[in-house]
PDB file of C-alpha atoms in Angstrom:
ATOM      1  CA  MET A   1     -16.682 -23.944 -31.579  1.00 70.00           C
ATOM      2  CA  ILE A   2     -17.840 -22.509 -28.286  1.00 76.00           C
ATOM      3  CA  TYR A   3     -14.198 -22.168 -27.158  1.00 81.00           C
ATOM      4  CA  LEU A   4     -13.251 -20.103 -30.230  1.00 85.00           C
ATOM      5  CA  PHE A   5     -16.351 -17.963 -29.786  1.00 86.00           C
ATOM      6  CA  SER A   6     -15.551 -17.498 -26.086  1.00 88.00           C
ATOM      7  CA  PHE A   7     -11.945 -16.567 -26.963  1.00 90.00           C
ATOM      8  CA  ILE A   8     -13.048 -13.939 -29.452  1.00 90.00           C
ATOM      9  CA  ILE A   9     -15.528 -12.470 -26.964  1.00 90.00           C
ATOM     10  CA  GLY A  10     -12.771 -12.524 -24.371  1.00 91.00           C
ATOM     11  CA  ILE A  11     -10.211 -10.567 -26.396  1.00 92.00           C
ATOM     12  CA  ILE A  12     -12.885  -7.971 -27.274  1.00 91.00           C
ATOM     13  CA  LEU A  13     -13.834  -7.650 -23.608  1.00 90.00           C
ATOM     14  CA  GLY A  14     -10.137  -7.569 -22.693  1.00 89.00           C
ATOM     15  CA  SER A  15      -9.748  -4.402 -24.747  1.00 86.00           C
ATOM     16  CA  PHE A  16     -12.778  -2.901 -22.931  1.00 88.00           C
ATOM     17  CA  PHE A  17     -11.457  -4.014 -19.520  1.00 90.00           C
ATOM     18  CA  ASN A  18      -8.270  -2.096 -20.252  1.00 87.00           C
ATOM     19  CA  VAL A  19     -10.301   1.030 -20.742  1.00 84.00           C
ATOM     20  CA  VAL A  20     -12.248   0.364 -17.521  1.00 88.00           C
ATOM     21  CA  SER A  21      -9.000  -0.219 -15.616  1.00 88.00           C
ATOM     22  CA  ASP A  22      -7.332   2.970 -16.871  1.00 84.00           C
ATOM     23  CA  ARG A  23     -10.333   5.239 -16.417  1.00 84.00           C
ATOM     24  CA  ILE A  24     -11.348   3.945 -12.986  1.00 88.00           C
ATOM     25  CA  VAL A  25      -7.885   4.806 -11.657  1.00 84.00           C
ATOM     26  CA  LYS A  26      -8.058   8.250 -13.315  1.00 79.00           C
ATOM     27  CA  ASP A  27     -11.623   8.744 -12.047  1.00 78.00           C
ATOM     28  CA  GLU A  28     -12.947   9.089 -15.613  1.00 74.00           C
ATOM     29  CA  SER A  29     -16.064   7.607 -17.152  1.00 72.00           C
ATOM     30  CA  PHE A  30     -15.481   4.430 -19.108  1.00 68.00           C
ATOM     31  CA  ILE A  31     -18.933   4.687 -20.705  1.00 68.00           C
ATOM     32  CA  THR A  32     -18.374   7.912 -22.638  1.00 66.00           C
ATOM     33  CA  GLY A  33     -15.287   9.318 -24.369  1.00 65.00           C
ATOM     34  CA  ARG A  34     -13.198   7.995 -27.245  1.00 72.00           C
ATOM     35  CA  SER A  35     -10.027   5.988 -26.767  1.00 74.00           C
ATOM     36  CA  HIS A  36      -6.790   7.861 -27.498  1.00 71.00           C
ATOM     37  CA  CYS A  37      -3.038   7.327 -27.637  1.00 69.00           C
ATOM     38  CA  GLU A  38      -1.568   7.733 -24.163  1.00 74.00           C
ATOM     39  CA  TYR A  39       1.402   9.649 -25.662  1.00 71.00           C
ATOM     40  CA  CYS A  40       0.099  12.006 -28.395  1.00 77.00           C
ATOM     41  CA  LYS A  41      -3.554  11.914 -27.229  1.00 72.00           C
ATOM     42  CA  HIS A  42      -4.740  11.378 -30.819  1.00 70.00           C
ATOM     43  CA  THR A  43      -8.211   9.826 -30.986  1.00 77.00           C
ATOM     44  CA  LEU A  44      -7.919   6.215 -32.138  1.00 74.00           C
ATOM     45  CA  SER A  45      -9.914   4.923 -35.086  1.00 74.00           C
ATOM     46  CA  THR A  46     -11.718   1.593 -35.268  1.00 76.00           C
ATOM     47  CA  LEU A  47      -8.759   0.083 -37.150  1.00 75.00           C
ATOM     48  CA  ASP A  48      -6.498   1.011 -34.231  1.00 73.00           C
ATOM     49  CA  LEU A  49      -8.673  -0.812 -31.736  1.00 76.00           C
ATOM     50  CA  ILE A  50      -9.013  -4.320 -33.168  1.00 83.00           C
ATOM     51  CA  PRO A  51      -7.933  -6.609 -30.297  1.00 83.00           C
ATOM     52  CA  LEU A  52      -4.482  -8.218 -30.834  1.00 87.00           C
ATOM     53  CA  ILE A  53      -4.612  -7.626 -34.616  1.00 85.00           C
ATOM     54  CA  SER A  54      -4.096  -3.843 -34.482  1.00 85.00           C
ATOM     55  CA  TYR A  55      -1.058  -4.211 -32.261  1.00 83.00           C
ATOM     56  CA  LEU A  56       0.493  -6.712 -34.670  1.00 84.00           C
ATOM     57  CA  MET A  57      -0.413  -4.708 -37.774  1.00 86.00           C
ATOM     58  CA  LEU A  58       1.063  -1.525 -36.311  1.00 80.00           C
ATOM     59  CA  LYS A  59       4.144  -3.440 -35.038  1.00 79.00           C
ATOM     60  CA  GLY A  60       3.487  -2.285 -31.502  1.00 80.00           C
ATOM     61  CA  LYS A  61       3.620   1.423 -32.373  1.00 83.00           C
ATOM     62  CA  CYS A  62       1.097   4.266 -32.398  1.00 80.00           C
ATOM     63  CA  ARG A  63      -0.093   4.962 -35.962  1.00 81.00           C
ATOM     64  CA  TYR A  64       0.170   8.712 -35.418  1.00 79.00           C
ATOM     65  CA  CYS A  65       3.175   9.507 -33.194  1.00 83.00           C
ATOM     66  CA  LYS A  66       5.081   6.248 -33.808  1.00 77.00           C
ATOM     67  CA  LYS A  67       5.809   5.823 -30.083  1.00 81.00           C
ATOM     68  CA  LYS A  68       6.199   2.249 -28.895  1.00 85.00           C
ATOM     69  CA  LEU A  69       3.081   0.886 -27.235  1.00 80.00           C
ATOM     70  CA  SER A  70       3.194  -1.194 -24.074  1.00 80.00           C
ATOM     71  CA  ILE A  71       3.011  -4.975 -24.487  1.00 85.00           C
ATOM     72  CA  TYR A  72       0.588  -4.804 -21.557  1.00 84.00           C
ATOM     73  CA  TYR A  73      -2.351  -4.189 -23.927  1.00 85.00           C
ATOM     74  CA  PRO A  74      -2.104  -7.241 -26.220  1.00 88.00           C
ATOM     75  CA  PHE A  75      -1.012  -9.303 -23.206  1.00 89.00           C
ATOM     76  CA  SER A  76      -4.178  -8.363 -21.295  1.00 89.00           C
ATOM     77  CA  GLU A  77      -6.368  -9.048 -24.305  1.00 91.00           C
ATOM     78  CA  LEU A  78      -4.772 -12.470 -24.809  1.00 93.00           C
ATOM     79  CA  ILE A  79      -5.120 -13.363 -21.141  1.00 93.00           C
ATOM     80  CA  THR A  80      -8.765 -12.335 -21.149  1.00 94.00           C
ATOM     81  CA  GLY A  81      -9.387 -14.373 -24.288  1.00 93.00           C
ATOM     82  CA  ILE A  82      -7.799 -17.458 -22.724  1.00 93.00           C
ATOM     83  CA  VAL A  83      -9.735 -17.015 -19.482  1.00 93.00           C
ATOM     84  CA  PHE A  84     -13.041 -16.729 -21.371  1.00 92.00           C
ATOM     85  CA  ALA A  85     -12.205 -19.785 -23.496  1.00 91.00           C
ATOM     86  CA  LEU A  86     -11.489 -21.776 -20.343  1.00 88.00           C
ATOM     87  CA  SER A  87     -14.636 -20.408 -18.745  1.00 88.00           C
ATOM     88  CA  GLY A  88     -16.658 -21.657 -21.716  1.00 82.00           C
ATOM     89  CA  TYR A  89     -15.344 -25.148 -20.890  1.00 77.00           C
ATOM     90  CA  PHE A  90     -16.252 -24.715 -17.230  1.00 78.00           C
ATOM     91  CA  PHE A  91     -19.748 -23.496 -18.019  1.00 76.00           C
ATOM     92  CA  ILE A  92     -20.346 -26.661 -20.089  1.00 73.00           C
ATOM     93  CA  GLN A  93     -18.754 -29.041 -17.605  1.00 68.00           C
ATOM     94  CA  PHE A  94     -19.701 -27.656 -14.174  1.00 67.00           C
ATOM     95  CA  LEU A  95     -22.610 -25.239 -14.566  1.00 66.00           C
ATOM     96  CA  ASN A  96     -26.182 -25.846 -15.486  1.00 64.00           C
ATOM     97  CA  VAL A  97     -26.378 -23.815 -18.668  1.00 59.00           C
ATOM     98  CA  GLU A  98     -30.142 -23.603 -18.217  1.00 60.00           C
ATOM     99  CA  ASN A  99     -29.596 -21.672 -14.978  1.00 80.00           C
ATOM    100  CA  VAL A 100     -29.362 -18.159 -16.455  1.00 82.00           C
ATOM    101  CA  ILE A 101     -28.858 -16.454 -13.082  1.00 87.00           C
ATOM    102  CA  SER A 102     -25.818 -18.557 -12.226  1.00 87.00           C
ATOM    103  CA  VAL A 103     -24.269 -18.162 -15.675  1.00 87.00           C
ATOM    104  CA  LEU A 104     -24.735 -14.367 -15.582  1.00 90.00           C
ATOM    105  CA  PHE A 105     -23.321 -14.208 -12.044  1.00 94.00           C
ATOM    106  CA  TYR A 106     -20.217 -16.176 -12.983  1.00 93.00           C
ATOM    107  CA  LEU A 107     -19.671 -14.048 -16.095  1.00 92.00           C
ATOM    108  CA  VAL A 108     -19.854 -10.846 -14.021  1.00 95.00           C
ATOM    109  CA  THR A 109     -17.578 -12.407 -11.398  1.00 96.00           C
ATOM    110  CA  ILE A 110     -14.983 -13.466 -13.971  1.00 96.00           C
ATOM    111  CA  SER A 111     -15.094  -9.999 -15.600  1.00 95.00           C
ATOM    112  CA  SER A 112     -14.574  -8.368 -12.193  1.00 96.00           C
ATOM    113  CA  LEU A 113     -11.644 -10.697 -11.485  1.00 97.00           C
ATOM    114  CA  LEU A 114     -10.018  -9.711 -14.773  1.00 96.00           C
ATOM    115  CA  ILE A 115     -10.464  -5.966 -14.224  1.00 95.00           C
ATOM    116  CA  ILE A 116      -8.941  -6.309 -10.732  1.00 96.00           C
ATOM    117  CA  PHE A 117      -6.085  -8.358 -12.197  1.00 95.00           C
ATOM    118  CA  LEU A 118      -5.321  -5.808 -14.890  1.00 93.00           C
ATOM    119  CA  THR A 119      -5.612  -2.801 -12.551  1.00 94.00           C
ATOM    120  CA  ASP A 120      -3.395  -4.246  -9.835  1.00 93.00           C
ATOM    121  CA  ILE A 121      -0.703  -5.289 -12.339  1.00 91.00           C
ATOM    122  CA  LYS A 122      -0.564  -1.812 -13.904  1.00 88.00           C
ATOM    123  CA  TYR A 123      -1.424   0.531 -11.041  1.00 90.00           C
ATOM    124  CA  TYR A 124      -0.924  -1.578  -7.881  1.00 91.00           C
ATOM    125  CA  ILE A 125      -4.537  -0.875  -6.925  1.00 92.00           C
ATOM    126  CA  ILE A 126      -7.569  -3.078  -6.311  1.00 95.00           C
ATOM    127  CA  PRO A 127     -10.385  -0.646  -7.280  1.00 94.00           C
ATOM    128  CA  ASP A 128     -13.159  -0.237  -4.740  1.00 94.00           C
ATOM    129  CA  LYS A 129     -15.528   0.690  -7.611  1.00 94.00           C
ATOM    130  CA  ILE A 130     -15.250  -2.886  -8.824  1.00 95.00           C
ATOM    131  CA  LEU A 131     -14.699  -4.733  -5.507  1.00 97.00           C
ATOM    132  CA  TYR A 132     -17.624  -3.284  -3.512  1.00 97.00           C
ATOM    133  CA  PRO A 133     -20.358  -3.881  -6.138  1.00 96.00           C
ATOM    134  CA  ILE A 134     -19.255  -7.455  -6.857  1.00 97.00           C
ATOM    135  CA  MET A 135     -19.033  -8.090  -3.099  1.00 97.00           C
ATOM    136  CA  VAL A 136     -22.630  -7.000  -2.639  1.00 97.00           C
ATOM    137  CA  LEU A 137     -23.765  -8.935  -5.701  1.00 97.00           C
ATOM    138  CA  THR A 138     -22.043 -12.064  -4.392  1.00 97.00           C
ATOM    139  CA  ILE A 139     -23.845 -11.866  -1.044  1.00 97.00           C
ATOM    140  CA  VAL A 140     -27.205 -11.299  -2.794  1.00 96.00           C
ATOM    141  CA  TYR A 141     -26.568 -14.208  -5.189  1.00 95.00           C
ATOM    142  CA  ILE A 142     -25.650 -16.644  -2.401  1.00 96.00           C
ATOM    143  CA  ALA A 143     -28.647 -15.490  -0.319  1.00 95.00           C
ATOM    144  CA  LEU A 144     -31.034 -16.110  -3.224  1.00 93.00           C
ATOM    145  CA  VAL A 145     -29.519 -19.200  -4.857  1.00 90.00           C
ATOM    146  CA  HIS A 146     -27.531 -20.928  -2.069  1.00 91.00           C
ATOM    147  CA  ALA A 147     -29.144 -19.602   1.097  1.00 93.00           C
ATOM    148  CA  ASN A 148     -27.957 -22.610   3.130  1.00 93.00           C
ATOM    149  CA  LEU A 149     -24.345 -21.613   2.436  1.00 93.00           C
ATOM    150  CA  LEU A 150     -24.679 -17.929   3.344  1.00 95.00           C
ATOM    151  CA  LEU A 151     -23.628 -18.228   7.009  1.00 96.00           C
ATOM    152  CA  ILE A 152     -20.531 -20.338   6.347  1.00 97.00           C
ATOM    153  CA  SER A 153     -19.623 -18.041   3.401  1.00 97.00           C
ATOM    154  CA  VAL A 154     -19.815 -14.921   5.570  1.00 96.00           C
ATOM    155  CA  ILE A 155     -17.845 -16.593   8.384  1.00 97.00           C
ATOM    156  CA  THR A 156     -15.145 -17.703   5.865  1.00 97.00           C
ATOM    157  CA  GLY A 157     -15.040 -14.113   4.539  1.00 97.00           C
ATOM    158  CA  ILE A 158     -14.538 -12.687   8.005  1.00 97.00           C
ATOM    159  CA  LEU A 159     -11.767 -15.229   8.806  1.00 98.00           C
ATOM    160  CA  CYS A 160      -9.959 -14.444   5.515  1.00 97.00           C
ATOM    161  CA  PHE A 161     -10.338 -10.723   6.234  1.00 97.00           C
ATOM    162  CA  LEU A 162      -8.873 -11.115   9.754  1.00 97.00           C
ATOM    163  CA  LEU A 163      -5.968 -13.215   8.458  1.00 96.00           C
ATOM    164  CA  PHE A 164      -5.012 -10.618   5.892  1.00 96.00           C
ATOM    165  CA  LEU A 165      -5.575  -7.772   8.358  1.00 95.00           C
ATOM    166  CA  LEU A 166      -3.090  -9.490  10.704  1.00 95.00           C
ATOM    167  CA  ILE A 167      -0.549  -9.806   7.863  1.00 92.00           C
ATOM    168  CA  PHE A 168      -1.171  -6.149   6.944  1.00 93.00           C
ATOM    169  CA  VAL A 169      -0.545  -4.998  10.511  1.00 93.00           C
ATOM    170  CA  VAL A 170       2.411  -7.272  11.333  1.00 92.00           C
ATOM    171  CA  THR A 171       4.270  -6.376   8.089  1.00 86.00           C
ATOM    172  CA  LYS A 172       3.421  -2.700   8.559  1.00 82.00           C
ATOM    173  CA  ARG A 173       1.833  -2.481   5.113  1.00 79.00           C
ATOM    174  CA  LYS A 174       4.934  -3.864   3.391  1.00 77.00           C
ATOM    175  CA  GLY A 175       3.642  -7.392   2.847  1.00 74.00           C
ATOM    176  CA  ILE A 176       0.243  -6.575   1.344  1.00 87.00           C
ATOM    177  CA  GLY A 177      -1.943  -3.520   0.794  1.00 89.00           C
ATOM    178  CA  PHE A 178      -5.305  -2.877   2.390  1.00 93.00           C
ATOM    179  CA  GLY A 179      -6.941  -3.555  -0.965  1.00 93.00           C
ATOM    180  CA  ASP A 180      -5.753  -7.161  -0.561  1.00 96.00           C
ATOM    181  CA  VAL A 181      -7.354  -7.242   2.907  1.00 96.00           C
ATOM    182  CA  LYS A 182     -10.724  -6.142   1.510  1.00 97.00           C
ATOM    183  CA  TYR A 183     -10.376  -8.539  -1.412  1.00 97.00           C
ATOM    184  CA  ALA A 184      -9.796 -11.437   1.014  1.00 97.00           C
ATOM    185  CA  PHE A 185     -13.195 -10.750   2.572  1.00 98.00           C
ATOM    186  CA  TRP A 186     -14.874 -11.102  -0.826  1.00 98.00           C
ATOM    187  CA  LEU A 187     -12.768 -14.160  -1.665  1.00 97.00           C
ATOM    188  CA  GLY A 188     -13.960 -15.889   1.479  1.00 97.00           C
ATOM    189  CA  ILE A 189     -17.630 -15.094   0.805  1.00 97.00           C
ATOM    190  CA  LEU A 190     -17.435 -16.087  -2.862  1.00 97.00           C
ATOM    191  CA  LEU A 191     -15.596 -19.397  -2.392  1.00 97.00           C
ATOM    192  CA  SER A 192     -16.528 -20.362   1.137  1.00 95.00           C
ATOM    193  CA  PHE A 193     -14.804 -23.275   2.898  1.00 94.00           C
ATOM    194  CA  PRO A 194     -12.820 -25.199   1.713  1.00 94.00           C
ATOM    195  CA  SER A 195     -12.308 -23.570  -1.688  1.00 96.00           C
ATOM    196  CA  ALA A 196     -11.142 -20.329  -0.054  1.00 97.00           C
ATOM    197  CA  ILE A 197      -8.220 -22.239   1.484  1.00 96.00           C
ATOM    198  CA  VAL A 198      -7.349 -23.634  -1.933  1.00 96.00           C
ATOM    199  CA  ALA A 199      -7.387 -20.108  -3.432  1.00 97.00           C
ATOM    200  CA  LEU A 200      -5.127 -18.672  -0.724  1.00 96.00           C
ATOM    201  CA  TYR A 201      -2.766 -21.652  -0.971  1.00 94.00           C
ATOM    202  CA  ILE A 202      -2.377 -21.127  -4.722  1.00 95.00           C
ATOM    203  CA  ALA A 203      -1.990 -17.384  -4.311  1.00 96.00           C
ATOM    204  CA  PHE A 204       0.772 -17.637  -1.695  1.00 94.00           C
ATOM    205  CA  ILE A 205       2.637 -20.446  -3.472  1.00 95.00           C
ATOM    206  CA  VAL A 206       2.552 -18.868  -6.965  1.00 95.00           C
ATOM    207  CA  GLY A 207       3.216 -15.439  -5.506  1.00 91.00           C
ATOM    208  CA  ALA A 208       6.304 -16.667  -3.683  1.00 90.00           C
ATOM    209  CA  ILE A 209       7.653 -18.476  -6.767  1.00 93.00           C
ATOM    210  CA  VAL A 210       7.119 -15.517  -9.101  1.00 90.00           C
ATOM    211  CA  SER A 211       8.603 -13.078  -6.585  1.00 85.00           C
ATOM    212  CA  VAL A 212      11.730 -15.193  -6.200  1.00 85.00           C
ATOM    213  CA  LEU A 213      12.091 -15.474  -9.983  1.00 86.00           C
ATOM    214  CA  LEU A 214      11.709 -11.706 -10.446  1.00 82.00           C
ATOM    215  CA  ILE A 215      14.325 -11.017  -7.743  1.00 75.00           C
ATOM    216  CA  VAL A 216      16.762 -13.616  -9.057  1.00 77.00           C
ATOM    217  CA  GLY A 217      16.251 -12.314 -12.586  1.00 70.00           C
ATOM    218  CA  LYS A 218      16.929  -8.797 -11.266  1.00 63.00           C
ATOM    219  CA  ARG A 219      13.548  -7.534 -12.500  1.00 65.00           C
ATOM    220  CA  LYS A 220      12.699  -6.584  -8.928  1.00 60.00           C
ATOM    221  CA  LYS A 221      14.765  -5.689  -5.872  1.00 53.00           C
ATOM    222  CA  LEU A 222      14.317  -7.463  -2.539  1.00 44.00           C
ATOM    223  CA  HIS A 223      13.875  -4.095  -0.784  1.00 47.00           C
ATOM    224  CA  GLY A 224      11.965  -1.171  -2.169  1.00 50.00           C
ATOM    225  CA  ASP A 225      10.214  -2.660  -5.212  1.00 60.00           C
ATOM    226  CA  ILE A 226       6.527  -3.479  -5.122  1.00 72.00           C
ATOM    227  CA  ILE A 227       5.206  -6.839  -6.308  1.00 79.00           C
ATOM    228  CA  PRO A 228       1.385  -6.628  -6.362  1.00 89.00           C
ATOM    229  CA  PHE A 229      -0.294  -9.585  -4.628  1.00 92.00           C
ATOM    230  CA  GLY A 230      -3.728  -8.988  -6.172  1.00 93.00           C
ATOM    231  CA  PRO A 231      -2.997 -10.862  -9.431  1.00 94.00           C
ATOM    232  CA  PHE A 232      -2.026 -13.953  -7.469  1.00 96.00           C
ATOM    233  CA  LEU A 233      -5.214 -13.703  -5.397  1.00 97.00           C
ATOM    234  CA  VAL A 234      -7.203 -13.439  -8.634  1.00 97.00           C
ATOM    235  CA  LEU A 235      -5.445 -16.501 -10.039  1.00 96.00           C
ATOM    236  CA  GLY A 236      -6.175 -18.505  -6.887  1.00 97.00           C
ATOM    237  CA  THR A 237      -9.783 -17.306  -6.873  1.00 97.00           C
ATOM    238  CA  TYR A 238     -10.384 -18.261 -10.509  1.00 96.00           C
ATOM    239  CA  VAL A 239      -8.900 -21.751 -10.141  1.00 95.00           C
ATOM    240  CA  ALA A 240     -10.743 -22.407  -6.873  1.00 96.00           C
ATOM    241  CA  LEU A 241     -14.008 -21.047  -8.278  1.00 93.00           C
ATOM    242  CA  PHE A 242     -14.354 -24.142 -10.480  1.00 89.00           C
ATOM    243  CA  TRP A 243     -11.776 -26.651  -9.196  1.00 90.00           C
ATOM    244  CA  GLY A 244     -11.676 -25.786  -5.497  1.00 91.00           C
ATOM    245  CA  PRO A 245     -13.511 -28.864  -4.076  1.00 89.00           C
ATOM    246  CA  MET A 246     -11.590 -31.199  -6.425  1.00 91.00           C
ATOM    247  CA  ILE A 247      -8.183 -29.759  -5.392  1.00 91.00           C
ATOM    248  CA  TRP A 248      -9.188 -29.836  -1.735  1.00 91.00           C
ATOM    249  CA  GLN A 249     -10.025 -33.529  -1.976  1.00 89.00           C
ATOM    250  CA  TYR A 250      -6.650 -34.129  -3.676  1.00 87.00           C
ATOM    251  CA  ILE A 251      -4.853 -32.252  -0.881  1.00 83.00           C
ATOM    252  CA  LEU A 252      -6.648 -34.305   1.775  1.00 83.00           C
ATOM    253  CA  HIS A 253      -5.836 -37.550  -0.077  1.00 80.00           C
ATOM    254  CA  LEU A 254      -2.146 -36.618  -0.131  1.00 78.00           C
ATOM    255  CA  SER A 255      -2.174 -35.612   3.515  1.00 70.00           C
ATOM    256  CA  PHE A 256      -3.728 -38.865   4.684  1.00 70.00           C
ATOM    257  CA  ALA A 257      -1.375 -40.821   2.401  1.00 66.00           C
ATOM    258  CA  TYR A 258       1.627 -39.493   4.272  1.00 62.00           C
ATOM    259  CA  LEU A 259       0.211 -40.053   7.765  1.00 58.00           C
TER     260      LEU A 259
END
């Protein structure tokens, strides 16, 4: 039952995260103001804003101007629902549900990851307005709850930052954006060693596979087209956040098995 509840909460939040993503990029408030059609600017009613259901009922078209709506919106709501359903499982299995501070921190972290994911996919931007606050919150959380890990977390963050800065400079901004460099610093602090390595490994492997598939499928060109790396970093971060140590042990086991 908790998984269904988490999924429903997720798709509702996914709709809100879309608003946050759009308005942060446009430098608009996501607290005030009614949602509207991006084409005809007509204010949307409650019936137009039911996550997933409204899109299906309206057959992917605006109720007012009949323009076709982007599949991005139901896709992002579905992804958010799935992530929250999985997170409900993780909270039960890996977190002490009695530790309210940890649960709240992980919920805010997962929400931030999703907003970054959605924003980078649509706008090719990792928003500072999300990244900087969650970065500060992460440092404060580790300092209060896991003080013994703070030093290694900061060192890991610095090393991840320097690695991505090197890639940024060597590729002359064509490999990754500076938003990815700043994100890498947060990734290192959040996950620490060795989970940060797991996250980067997943990000680079999945990123390479998806990029090749997009190029082979002629959805992207080898030169000129942008393939945002942020979503792959978010995927790696999310997996490593809960499964990092387990995957790291598996990698070590395989490595020693072949020696």
